[in-house]
mmCIF file of C-alpha atoms and ligand atoms in Angstrom:
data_model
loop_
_atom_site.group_PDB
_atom_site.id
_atom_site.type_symbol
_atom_site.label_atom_id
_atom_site.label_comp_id
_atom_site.label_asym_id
_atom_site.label_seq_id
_atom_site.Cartn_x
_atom_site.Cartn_y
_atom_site.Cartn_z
ATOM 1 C CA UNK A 181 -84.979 48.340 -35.277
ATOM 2 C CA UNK A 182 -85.147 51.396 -33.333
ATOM 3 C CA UNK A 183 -83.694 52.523 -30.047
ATOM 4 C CA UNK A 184 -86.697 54.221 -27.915
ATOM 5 C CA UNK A 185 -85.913 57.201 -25.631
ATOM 6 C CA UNK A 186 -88.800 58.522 -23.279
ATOM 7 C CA UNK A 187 -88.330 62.339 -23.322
ATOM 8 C CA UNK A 188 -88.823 64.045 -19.612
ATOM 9 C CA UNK A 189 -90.130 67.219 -20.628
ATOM 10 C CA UNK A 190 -91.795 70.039 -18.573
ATOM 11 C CA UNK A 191 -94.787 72.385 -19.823
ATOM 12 C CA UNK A 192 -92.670 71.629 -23.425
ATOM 13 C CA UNK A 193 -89.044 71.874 -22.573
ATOM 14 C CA UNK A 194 -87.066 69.006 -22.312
ATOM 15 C CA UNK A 195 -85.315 68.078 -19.801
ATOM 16 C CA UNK A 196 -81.207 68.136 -20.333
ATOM 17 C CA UNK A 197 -80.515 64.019 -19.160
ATOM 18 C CA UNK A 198 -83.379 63.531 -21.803
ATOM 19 C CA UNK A 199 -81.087 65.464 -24.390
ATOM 20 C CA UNK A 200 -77.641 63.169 -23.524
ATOM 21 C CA UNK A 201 -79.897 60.009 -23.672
ATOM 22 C CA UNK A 202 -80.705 60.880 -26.957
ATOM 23 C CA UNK A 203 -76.792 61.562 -27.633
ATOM 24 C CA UNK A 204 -76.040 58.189 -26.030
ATOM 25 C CA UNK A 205 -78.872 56.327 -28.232
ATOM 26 C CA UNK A 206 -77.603 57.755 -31.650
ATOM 27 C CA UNK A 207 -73.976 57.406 -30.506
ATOM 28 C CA UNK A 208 -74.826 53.311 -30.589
ATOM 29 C CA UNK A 209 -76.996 53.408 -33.913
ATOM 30 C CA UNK A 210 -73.507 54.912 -35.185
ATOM 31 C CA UNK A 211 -71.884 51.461 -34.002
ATOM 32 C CA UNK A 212 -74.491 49.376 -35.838
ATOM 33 C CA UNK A 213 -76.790 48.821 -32.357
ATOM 34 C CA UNK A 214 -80.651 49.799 -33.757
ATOM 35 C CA UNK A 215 -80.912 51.847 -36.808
ATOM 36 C CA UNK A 216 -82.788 54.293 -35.991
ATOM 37 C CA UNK A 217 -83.342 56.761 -32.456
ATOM 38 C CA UNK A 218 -86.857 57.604 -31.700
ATOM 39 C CA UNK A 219 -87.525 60.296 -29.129
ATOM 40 C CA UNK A 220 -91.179 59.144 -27.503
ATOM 41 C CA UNK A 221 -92.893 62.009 -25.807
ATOM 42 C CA UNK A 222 -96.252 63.020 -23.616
ATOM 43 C CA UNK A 223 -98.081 65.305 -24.859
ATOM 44 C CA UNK A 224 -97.581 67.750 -28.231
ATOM 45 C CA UNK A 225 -95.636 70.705 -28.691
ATOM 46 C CA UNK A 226 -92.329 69.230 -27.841
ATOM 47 C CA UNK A 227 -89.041 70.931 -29.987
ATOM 48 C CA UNK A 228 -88.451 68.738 -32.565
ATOM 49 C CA UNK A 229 -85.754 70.522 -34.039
ATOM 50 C CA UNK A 230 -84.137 70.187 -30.722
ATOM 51 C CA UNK A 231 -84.946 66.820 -30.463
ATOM 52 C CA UNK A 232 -83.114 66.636 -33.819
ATOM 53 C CA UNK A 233 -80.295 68.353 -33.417
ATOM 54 C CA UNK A 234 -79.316 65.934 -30.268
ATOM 55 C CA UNK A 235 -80.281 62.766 -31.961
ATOM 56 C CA UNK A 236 -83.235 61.898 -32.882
ATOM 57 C CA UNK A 237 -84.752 60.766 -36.362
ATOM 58 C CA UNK A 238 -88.072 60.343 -35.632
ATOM 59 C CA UNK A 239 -90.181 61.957 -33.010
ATOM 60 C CA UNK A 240 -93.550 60.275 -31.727
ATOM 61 C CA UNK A 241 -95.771 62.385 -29.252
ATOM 62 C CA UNK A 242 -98.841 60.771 -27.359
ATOM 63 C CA UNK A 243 -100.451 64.004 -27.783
ATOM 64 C CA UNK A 244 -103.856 63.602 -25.505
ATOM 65 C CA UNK A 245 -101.544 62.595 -22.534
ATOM 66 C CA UNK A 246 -102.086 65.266 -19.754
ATOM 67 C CA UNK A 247 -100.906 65.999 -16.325
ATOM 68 C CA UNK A 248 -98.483 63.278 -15.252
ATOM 69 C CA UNK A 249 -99.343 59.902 -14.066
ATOM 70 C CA UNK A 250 -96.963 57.063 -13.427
ATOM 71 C CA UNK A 251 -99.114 54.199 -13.882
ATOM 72 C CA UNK A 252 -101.098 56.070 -17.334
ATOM 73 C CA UNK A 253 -97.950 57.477 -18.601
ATOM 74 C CA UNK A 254 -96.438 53.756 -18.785
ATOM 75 C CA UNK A 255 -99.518 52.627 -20.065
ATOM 76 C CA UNK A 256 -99.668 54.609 -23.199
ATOM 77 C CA UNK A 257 -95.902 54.148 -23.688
ATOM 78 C CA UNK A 258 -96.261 50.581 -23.472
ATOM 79 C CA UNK A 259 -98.374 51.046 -25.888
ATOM 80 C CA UNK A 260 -96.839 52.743 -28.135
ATOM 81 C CA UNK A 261 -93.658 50.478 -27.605
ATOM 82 C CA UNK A 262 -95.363 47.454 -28.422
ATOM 83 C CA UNK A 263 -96.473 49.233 -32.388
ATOM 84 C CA UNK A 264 -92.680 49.964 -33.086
ATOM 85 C CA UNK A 265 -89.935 47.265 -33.672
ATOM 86 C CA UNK A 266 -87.239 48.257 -30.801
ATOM 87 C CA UNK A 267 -84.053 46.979 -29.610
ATOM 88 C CA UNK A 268 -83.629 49.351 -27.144
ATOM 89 C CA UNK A 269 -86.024 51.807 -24.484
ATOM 90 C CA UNK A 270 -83.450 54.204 -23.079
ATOM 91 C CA UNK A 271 -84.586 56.810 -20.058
ATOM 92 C CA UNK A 272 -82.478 59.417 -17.898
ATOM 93 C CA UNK A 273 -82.089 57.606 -14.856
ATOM 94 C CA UNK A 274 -83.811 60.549 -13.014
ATOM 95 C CA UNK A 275 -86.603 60.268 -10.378
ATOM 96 C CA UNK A 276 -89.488 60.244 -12.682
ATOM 97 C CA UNK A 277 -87.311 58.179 -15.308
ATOM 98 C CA UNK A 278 -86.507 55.208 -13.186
ATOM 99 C CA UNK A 279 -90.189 55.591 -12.115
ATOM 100 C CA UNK A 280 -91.502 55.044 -15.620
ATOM 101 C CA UNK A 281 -88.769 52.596 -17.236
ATOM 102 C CA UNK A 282 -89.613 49.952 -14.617
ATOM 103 C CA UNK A 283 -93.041 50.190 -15.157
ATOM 104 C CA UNK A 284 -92.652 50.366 -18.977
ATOM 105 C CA UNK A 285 -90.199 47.293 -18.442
ATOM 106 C CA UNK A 286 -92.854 45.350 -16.468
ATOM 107 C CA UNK A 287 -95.822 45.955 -18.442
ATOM 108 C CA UNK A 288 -93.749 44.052 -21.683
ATOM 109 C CA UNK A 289 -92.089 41.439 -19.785
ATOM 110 C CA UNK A 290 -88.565 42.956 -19.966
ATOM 111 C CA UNK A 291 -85.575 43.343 -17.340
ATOM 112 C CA UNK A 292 -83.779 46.960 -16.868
ATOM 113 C CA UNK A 293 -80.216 48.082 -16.615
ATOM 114 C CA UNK A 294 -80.195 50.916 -14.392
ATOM 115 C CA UNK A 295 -78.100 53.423 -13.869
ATOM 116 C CA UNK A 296 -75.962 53.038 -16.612
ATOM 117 C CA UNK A 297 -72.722 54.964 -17.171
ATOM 118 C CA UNK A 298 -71.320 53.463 -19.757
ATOM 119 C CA UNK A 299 -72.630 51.811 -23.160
ATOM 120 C CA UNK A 300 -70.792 49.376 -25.872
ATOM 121 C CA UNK A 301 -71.802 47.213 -28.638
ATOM 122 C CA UNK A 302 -69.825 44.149 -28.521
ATOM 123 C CA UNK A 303 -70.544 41.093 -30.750
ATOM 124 C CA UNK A 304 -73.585 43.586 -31.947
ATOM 125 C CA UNK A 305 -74.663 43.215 -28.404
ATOM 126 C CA UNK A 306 -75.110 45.589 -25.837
ATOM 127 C CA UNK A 307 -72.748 45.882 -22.824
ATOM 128 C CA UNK A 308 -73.581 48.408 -19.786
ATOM 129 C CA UNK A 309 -71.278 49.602 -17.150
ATOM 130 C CA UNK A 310 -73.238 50.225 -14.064
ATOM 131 C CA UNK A 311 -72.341 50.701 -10.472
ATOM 132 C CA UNK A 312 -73.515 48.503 -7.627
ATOM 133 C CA UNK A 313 -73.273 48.621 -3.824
ATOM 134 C CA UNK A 314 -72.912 52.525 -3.737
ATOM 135 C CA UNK A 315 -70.127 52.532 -6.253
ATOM 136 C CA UNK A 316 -68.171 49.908 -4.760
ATOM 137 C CA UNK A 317 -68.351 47.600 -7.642
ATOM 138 C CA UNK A 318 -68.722 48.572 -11.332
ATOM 139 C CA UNK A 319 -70.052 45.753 -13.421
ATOM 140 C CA UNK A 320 -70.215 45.740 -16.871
ATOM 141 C CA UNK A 321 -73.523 43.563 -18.057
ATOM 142 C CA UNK A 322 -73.927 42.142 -21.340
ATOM 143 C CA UNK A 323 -78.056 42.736 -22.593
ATOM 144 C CA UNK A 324 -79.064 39.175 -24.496
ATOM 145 C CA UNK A 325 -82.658 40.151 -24.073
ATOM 146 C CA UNK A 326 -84.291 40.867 -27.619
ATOM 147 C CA UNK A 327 -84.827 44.974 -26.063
ATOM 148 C CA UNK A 328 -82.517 46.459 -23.979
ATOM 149 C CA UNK A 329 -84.159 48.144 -21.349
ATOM 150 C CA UNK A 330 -81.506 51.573 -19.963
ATOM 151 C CA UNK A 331 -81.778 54.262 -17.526
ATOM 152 C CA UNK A 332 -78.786 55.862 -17.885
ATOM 153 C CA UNK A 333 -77.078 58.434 -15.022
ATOM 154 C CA UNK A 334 -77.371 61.940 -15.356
ATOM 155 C CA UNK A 335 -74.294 64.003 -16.454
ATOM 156 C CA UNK A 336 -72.244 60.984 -17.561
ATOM 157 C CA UNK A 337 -72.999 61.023 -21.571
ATOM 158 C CA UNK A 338 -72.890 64.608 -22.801
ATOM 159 C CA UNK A 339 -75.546 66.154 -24.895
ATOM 160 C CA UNK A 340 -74.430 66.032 -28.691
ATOM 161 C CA UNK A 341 -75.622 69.028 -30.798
ATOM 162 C CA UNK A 342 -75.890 68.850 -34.793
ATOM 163 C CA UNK A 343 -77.185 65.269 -35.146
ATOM 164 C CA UNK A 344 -79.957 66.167 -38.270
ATOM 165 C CA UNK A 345 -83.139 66.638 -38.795
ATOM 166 C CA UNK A 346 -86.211 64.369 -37.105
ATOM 167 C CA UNK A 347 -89.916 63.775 -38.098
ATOM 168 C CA UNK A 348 -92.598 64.316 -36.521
ATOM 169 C CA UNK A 349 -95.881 61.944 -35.554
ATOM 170 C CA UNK A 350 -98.487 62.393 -33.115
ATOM 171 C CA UNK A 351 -99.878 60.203 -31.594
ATOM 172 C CA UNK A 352 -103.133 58.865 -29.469
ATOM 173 C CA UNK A 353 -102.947 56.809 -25.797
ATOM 174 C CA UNK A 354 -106.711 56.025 -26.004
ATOM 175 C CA UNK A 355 -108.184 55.117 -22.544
ATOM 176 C CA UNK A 356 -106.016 55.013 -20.264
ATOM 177 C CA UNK A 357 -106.444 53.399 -16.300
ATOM 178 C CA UNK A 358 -104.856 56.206 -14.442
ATOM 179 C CA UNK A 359 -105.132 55.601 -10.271
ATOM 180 C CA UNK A 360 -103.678 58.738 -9.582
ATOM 181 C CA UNK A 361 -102.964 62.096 -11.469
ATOM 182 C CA UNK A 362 -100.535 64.591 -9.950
ATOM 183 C CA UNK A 363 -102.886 67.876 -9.963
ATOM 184 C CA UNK A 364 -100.211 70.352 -9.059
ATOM 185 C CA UNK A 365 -96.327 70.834 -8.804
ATOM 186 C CA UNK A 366 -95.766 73.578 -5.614
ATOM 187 C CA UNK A 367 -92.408 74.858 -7.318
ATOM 188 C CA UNK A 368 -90.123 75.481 -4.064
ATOM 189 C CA UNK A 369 -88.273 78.494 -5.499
ATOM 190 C CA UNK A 370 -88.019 79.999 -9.183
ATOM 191 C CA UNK A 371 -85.054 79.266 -11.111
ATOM 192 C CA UNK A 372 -83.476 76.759 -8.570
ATOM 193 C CA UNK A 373 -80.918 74.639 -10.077
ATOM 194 C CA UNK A 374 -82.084 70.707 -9.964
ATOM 195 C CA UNK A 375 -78.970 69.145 -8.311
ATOM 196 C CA UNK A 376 -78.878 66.145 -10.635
ATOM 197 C CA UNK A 377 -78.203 68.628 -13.426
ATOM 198 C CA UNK A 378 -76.339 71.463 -12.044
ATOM 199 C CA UNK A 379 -72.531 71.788 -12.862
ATOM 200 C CA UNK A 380 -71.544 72.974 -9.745
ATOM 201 C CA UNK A 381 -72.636 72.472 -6.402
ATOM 202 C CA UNK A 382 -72.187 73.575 -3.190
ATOM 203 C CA UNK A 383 -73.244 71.612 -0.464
ATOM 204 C CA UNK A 384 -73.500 71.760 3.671
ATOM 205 C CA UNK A 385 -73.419 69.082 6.422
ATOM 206 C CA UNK A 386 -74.038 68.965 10.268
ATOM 207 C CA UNK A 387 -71.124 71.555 10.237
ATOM 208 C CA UNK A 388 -73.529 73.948 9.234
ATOM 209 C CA UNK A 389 -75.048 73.751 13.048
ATOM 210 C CA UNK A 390 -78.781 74.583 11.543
ATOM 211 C CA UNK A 391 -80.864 76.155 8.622
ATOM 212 C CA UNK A 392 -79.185 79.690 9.539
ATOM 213 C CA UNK A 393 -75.915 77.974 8.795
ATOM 214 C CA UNK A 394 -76.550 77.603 5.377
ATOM 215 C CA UNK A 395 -76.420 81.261 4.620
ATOM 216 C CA UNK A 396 -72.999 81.416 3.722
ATOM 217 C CA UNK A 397 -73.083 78.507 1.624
ATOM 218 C CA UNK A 398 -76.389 80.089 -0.172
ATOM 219 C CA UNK A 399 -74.132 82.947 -0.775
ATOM 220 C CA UNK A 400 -71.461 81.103 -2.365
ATOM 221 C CA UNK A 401 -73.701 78.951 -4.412
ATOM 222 C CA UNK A 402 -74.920 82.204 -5.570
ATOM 223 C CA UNK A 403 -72.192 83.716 -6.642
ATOM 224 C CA UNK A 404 -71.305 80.450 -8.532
ATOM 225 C CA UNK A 405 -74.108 80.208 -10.070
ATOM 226 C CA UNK A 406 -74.476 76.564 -8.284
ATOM 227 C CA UNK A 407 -76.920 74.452 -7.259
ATOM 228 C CA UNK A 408 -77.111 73.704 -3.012
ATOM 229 C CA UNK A 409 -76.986 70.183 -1.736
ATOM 230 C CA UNK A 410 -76.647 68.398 1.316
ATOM 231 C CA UNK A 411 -76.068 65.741 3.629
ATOM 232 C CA UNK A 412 -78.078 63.179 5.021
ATOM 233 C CA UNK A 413 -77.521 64.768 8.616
ATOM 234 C CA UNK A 414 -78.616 67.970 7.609
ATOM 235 C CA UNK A 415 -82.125 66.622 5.773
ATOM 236 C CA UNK A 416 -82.848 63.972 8.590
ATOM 237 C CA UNK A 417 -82.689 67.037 11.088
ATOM 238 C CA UNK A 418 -85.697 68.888 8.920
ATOM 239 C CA UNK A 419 -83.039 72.172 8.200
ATOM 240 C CA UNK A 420 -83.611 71.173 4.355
ATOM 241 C CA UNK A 421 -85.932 69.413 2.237
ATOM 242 C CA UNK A 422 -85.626 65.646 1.452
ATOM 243 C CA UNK A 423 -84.819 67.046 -2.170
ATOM 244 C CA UNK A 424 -81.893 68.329 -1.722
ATOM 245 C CA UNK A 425 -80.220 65.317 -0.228
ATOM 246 C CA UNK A 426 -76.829 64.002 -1.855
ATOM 247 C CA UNK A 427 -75.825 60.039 -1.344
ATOM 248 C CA UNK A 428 -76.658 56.813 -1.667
ATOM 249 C CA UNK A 429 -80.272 57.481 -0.496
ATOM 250 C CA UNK A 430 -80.350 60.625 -1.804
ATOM 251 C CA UNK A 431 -79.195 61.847 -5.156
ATOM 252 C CA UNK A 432 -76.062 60.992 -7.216
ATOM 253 C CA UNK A 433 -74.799 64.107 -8.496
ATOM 254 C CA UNK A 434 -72.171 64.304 -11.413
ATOM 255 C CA UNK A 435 -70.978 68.336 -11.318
ATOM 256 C CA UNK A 436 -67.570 69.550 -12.748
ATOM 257 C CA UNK A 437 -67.426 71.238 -9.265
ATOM 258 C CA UNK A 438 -68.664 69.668 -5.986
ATOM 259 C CA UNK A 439 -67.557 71.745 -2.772
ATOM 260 C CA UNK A 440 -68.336 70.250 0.453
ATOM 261 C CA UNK A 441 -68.722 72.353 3.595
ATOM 262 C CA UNK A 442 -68.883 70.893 7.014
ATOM 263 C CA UNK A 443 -69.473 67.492 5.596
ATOM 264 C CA UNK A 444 -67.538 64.865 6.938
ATOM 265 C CA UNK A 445 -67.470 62.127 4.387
ATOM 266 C CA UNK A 446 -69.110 59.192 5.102
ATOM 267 C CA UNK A 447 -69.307 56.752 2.451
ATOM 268 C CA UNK A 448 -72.573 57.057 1.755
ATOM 269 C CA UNK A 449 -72.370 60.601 1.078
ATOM 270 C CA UNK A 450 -69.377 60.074 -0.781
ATOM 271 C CA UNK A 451 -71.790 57.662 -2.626
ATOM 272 C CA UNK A 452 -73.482 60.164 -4.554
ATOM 273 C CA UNK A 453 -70.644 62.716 -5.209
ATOM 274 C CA UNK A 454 -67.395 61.208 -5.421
ATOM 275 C CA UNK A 455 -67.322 61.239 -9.366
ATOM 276 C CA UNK A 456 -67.577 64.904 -8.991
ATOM 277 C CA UNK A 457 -64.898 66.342 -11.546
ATOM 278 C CA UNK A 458 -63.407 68.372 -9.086
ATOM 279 C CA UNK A 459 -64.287 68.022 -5.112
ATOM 280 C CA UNK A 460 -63.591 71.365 -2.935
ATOM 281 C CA UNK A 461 -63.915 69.847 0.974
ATOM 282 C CA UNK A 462 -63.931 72.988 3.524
ATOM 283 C CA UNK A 463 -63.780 71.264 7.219
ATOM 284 C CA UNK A 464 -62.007 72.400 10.160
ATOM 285 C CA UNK A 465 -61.210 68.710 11.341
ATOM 286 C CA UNK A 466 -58.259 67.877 9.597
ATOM 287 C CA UNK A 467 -58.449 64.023 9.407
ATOM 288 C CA UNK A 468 -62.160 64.453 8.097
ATOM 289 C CA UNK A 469 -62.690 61.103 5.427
ATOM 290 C CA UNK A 470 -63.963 63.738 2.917
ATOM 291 C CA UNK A 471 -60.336 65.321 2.319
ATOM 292 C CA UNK A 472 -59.657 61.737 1.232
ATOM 293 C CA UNK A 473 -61.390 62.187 -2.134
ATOM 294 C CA UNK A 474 -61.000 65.694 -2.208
ATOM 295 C CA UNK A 475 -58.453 67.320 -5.055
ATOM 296 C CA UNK A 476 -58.605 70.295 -2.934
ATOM 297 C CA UNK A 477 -58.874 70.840 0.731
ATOM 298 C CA UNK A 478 -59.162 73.661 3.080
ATOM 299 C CA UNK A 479 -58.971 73.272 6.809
ATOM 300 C CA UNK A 480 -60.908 75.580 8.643
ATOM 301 C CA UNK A 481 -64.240 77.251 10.132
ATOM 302 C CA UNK A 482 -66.987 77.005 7.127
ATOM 303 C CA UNK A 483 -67.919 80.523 8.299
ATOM 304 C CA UNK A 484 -65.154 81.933 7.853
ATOM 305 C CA UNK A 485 -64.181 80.189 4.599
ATOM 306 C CA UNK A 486 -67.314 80.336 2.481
ATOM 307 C CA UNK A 487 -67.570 84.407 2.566
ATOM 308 C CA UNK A 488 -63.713 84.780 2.048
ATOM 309 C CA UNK A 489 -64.487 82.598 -1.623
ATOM 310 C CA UNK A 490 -67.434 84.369 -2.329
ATOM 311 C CA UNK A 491 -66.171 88.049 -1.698
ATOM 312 C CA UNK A 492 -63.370 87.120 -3.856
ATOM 313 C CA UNK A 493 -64.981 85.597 -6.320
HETATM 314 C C1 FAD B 624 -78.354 53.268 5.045
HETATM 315 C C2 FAD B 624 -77.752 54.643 5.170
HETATM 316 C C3 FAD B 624 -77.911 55.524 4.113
HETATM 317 C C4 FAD B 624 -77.366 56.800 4.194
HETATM 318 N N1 FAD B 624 -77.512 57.661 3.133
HETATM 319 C C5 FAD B 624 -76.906 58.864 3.179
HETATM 320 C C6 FAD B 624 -76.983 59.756 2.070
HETATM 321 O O1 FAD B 624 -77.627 59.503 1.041
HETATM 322 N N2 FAD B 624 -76.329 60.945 2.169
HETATM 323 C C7 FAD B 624 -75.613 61.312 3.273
HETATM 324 O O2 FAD B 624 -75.046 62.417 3.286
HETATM 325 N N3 FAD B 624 -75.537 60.484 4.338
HETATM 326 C C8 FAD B 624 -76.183 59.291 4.325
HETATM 327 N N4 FAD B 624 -76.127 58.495 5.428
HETATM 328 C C9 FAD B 624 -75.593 59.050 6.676
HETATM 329 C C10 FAD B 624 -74.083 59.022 6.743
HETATM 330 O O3 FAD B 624 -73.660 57.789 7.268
HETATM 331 C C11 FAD B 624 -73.568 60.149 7.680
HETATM 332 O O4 FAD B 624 -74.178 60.027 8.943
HETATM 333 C C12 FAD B 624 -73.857 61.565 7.153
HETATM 334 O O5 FAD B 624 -73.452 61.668 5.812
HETATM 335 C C13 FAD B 624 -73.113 62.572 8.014
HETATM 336 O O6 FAD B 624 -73.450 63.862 7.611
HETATM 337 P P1 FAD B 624 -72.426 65.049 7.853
HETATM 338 O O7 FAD B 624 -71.151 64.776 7.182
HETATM 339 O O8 FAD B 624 -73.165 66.290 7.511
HETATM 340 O O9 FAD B 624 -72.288 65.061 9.446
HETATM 341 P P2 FAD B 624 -71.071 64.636 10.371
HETATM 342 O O10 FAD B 624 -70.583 63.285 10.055
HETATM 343 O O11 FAD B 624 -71.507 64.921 11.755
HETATM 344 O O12 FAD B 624 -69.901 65.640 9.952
HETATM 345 C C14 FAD B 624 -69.929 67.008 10.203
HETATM 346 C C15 FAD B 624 -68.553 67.547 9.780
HETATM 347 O O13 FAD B 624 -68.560 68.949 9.881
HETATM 348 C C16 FAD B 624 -67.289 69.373 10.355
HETATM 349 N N5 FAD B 624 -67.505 70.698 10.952
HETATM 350 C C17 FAD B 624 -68.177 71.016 12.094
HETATM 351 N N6 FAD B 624 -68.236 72.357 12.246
HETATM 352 C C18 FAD B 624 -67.580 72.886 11.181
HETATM 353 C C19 FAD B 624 -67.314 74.219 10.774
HETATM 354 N N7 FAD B 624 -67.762 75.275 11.468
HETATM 355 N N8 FAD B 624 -66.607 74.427 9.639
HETATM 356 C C20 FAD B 624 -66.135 73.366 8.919
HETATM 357 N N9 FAD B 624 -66.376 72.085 9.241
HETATM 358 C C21 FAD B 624 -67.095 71.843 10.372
HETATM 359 C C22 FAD B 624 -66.858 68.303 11.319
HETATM 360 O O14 FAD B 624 -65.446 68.300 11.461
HETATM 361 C C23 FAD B 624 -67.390 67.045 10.641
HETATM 362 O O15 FAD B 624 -66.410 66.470 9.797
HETATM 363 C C24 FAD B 624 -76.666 57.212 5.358
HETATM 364 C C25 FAD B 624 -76.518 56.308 6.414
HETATM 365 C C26 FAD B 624 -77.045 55.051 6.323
HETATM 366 C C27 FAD B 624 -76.869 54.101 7.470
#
């Protein structure tokens, strides 16, 4: 029986949460849950050496499938789902992830675990730890369905490197119903850092007083080598894109290194940051919520904080 990952890959390259899915996957076939991982992917060309090396044995790819398409994408997965013999279908919980999972899910009748950051076999069933009301509650689930349907959060299972050797299949969706086809991805900068994969992040609030105010914090991230975030505030008042939003209705981020400037910690911020390895909180109000869950906090002006770190760094 084999545990299914769909691979999130981009012009070829795989995505990183794709790579720790597959780590996660083979990490249960090693506790007797499936025997086998199979990395499923759109389109041809995909790595599978690298694909190997993190986990999988056997590599399918729906080779005709071209520019993405929720509803076709699913399709043809579905498709291919319902020729192999699987226990589990296993996606990074990512935006386009959770997108196709629940439509793979409802096209074969099955339920999905989302957001998943922790697996176990128990009883040679599968148990996932997930978190619920923002992070409030952590529930552990037990799957009894015959296929265990996973998206699992980014940056919680590491990638695991020299896992073997895979095969390699192609494959063909046939015709597919596709009602829309995204034509185009407008890139908004080269080389920026998605937030849902970068290890360190630095991110600005209302403290930030506008888009100018987020020079310093540029600067920093810069120097870092981070990704920049921010908070709900910030995005609602149009002085950054929806994309970069962290928190509940925005996105939960997992760095080694989250540093918070101007942001004053309201639980739904904290939401999507506070399992952060390490949480930096720069805010000149020193009862500010965020120094709560911060391991270390600096009161003071942003502006005068953020280019003291980066000229010493
Ligand atoms: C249903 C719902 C969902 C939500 N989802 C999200 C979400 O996903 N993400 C999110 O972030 N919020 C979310 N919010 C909004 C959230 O409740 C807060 O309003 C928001 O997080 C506040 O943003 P902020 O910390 O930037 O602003 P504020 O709360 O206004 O805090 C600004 C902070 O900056 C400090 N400051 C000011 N000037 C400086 C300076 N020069 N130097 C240093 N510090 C300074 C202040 O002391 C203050 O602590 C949601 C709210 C609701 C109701």
């Amino acid at each position: 029986m084999s545990l299914i990952v769909l691979i999130e890959s981009v012009d070829g390259a795989v995505a990183t949460a794709s790579l720790e899915s597959l780590g996660a996957a083979r990490e249960l076939v090693s506790q007797g849950f499936g025997s086998e991982v199979v990395a499923l992917c759109a389109g041809g060309g995909h790595d599978a050496a690298l694909l190997g090396d993190h986990g999988a044995q056997r590599v399918l790819e729906v080779e005709d499938l071209g520019a993405y398409s929720a509803d076709g994408y699913a399709e043809a997965f579905a498709k291919v789902l319902g020729m192999q013999e699987a226990r589990g279908v296993f996606a990074a919980a990512t935006v386009r992830g959770r997108e196709l999972l629940a439509r793979v899910a409802s096209l074969l009748d099955l339920s999905v675990y989302s957001e998943a950051v922790g697996l176990e076999v128990e009883d040679g069933s599968l148990v996932v730890t997930r978190p619920l009301f923002a992070g409030k509650v952590i529930t552990r689930v037990r799957c009894n369905a015959p296929v265990a349907c996973v998206s699992l959060r980014p940056k919680v299972f590491a990638p695991k490197s020299g896992q073997g050797e895979a095969s390699r299949e192609g494959l063909s969706a046939g015709t597919l119903e596709m009602k829309a086809v995204v034509q185009e991805i407008l890139a908004t900068a080269a080389g920026k850092i998605e937030l849902t994969e970068a290890d360190i992040i630095v991110s600005g609030g209302r403290g930030t007083g506008g888009p100018e105010g987020f020079a310093p914090i540029e600067a920093l991230a810069e120097k870092l080598g981070a990704a920049v975030g921010a908070s709900r505030a910030v995005v609602d008042s149009g002085w950054r894109p929806h994309s970069d939003q962290v928190g509940q209705t925005g996105k939960v981020v997992n760095p080694t290194l989250y540093i918070a400037c101007g942001i004053s910690g309201a639980i739904q911020h904290l939401a999507g940051m506070k399992n952060s390895r390490y949480i930096v909180a720069i805010n000149k109000d020193p009862e500010a919520p965020i120094f709560k869950v911060a391991d270390y906090g600096i009161v003071g002006d942003l502006f005068e904080v953020c280019p003291a770190l980066t000229a010493a760094l």
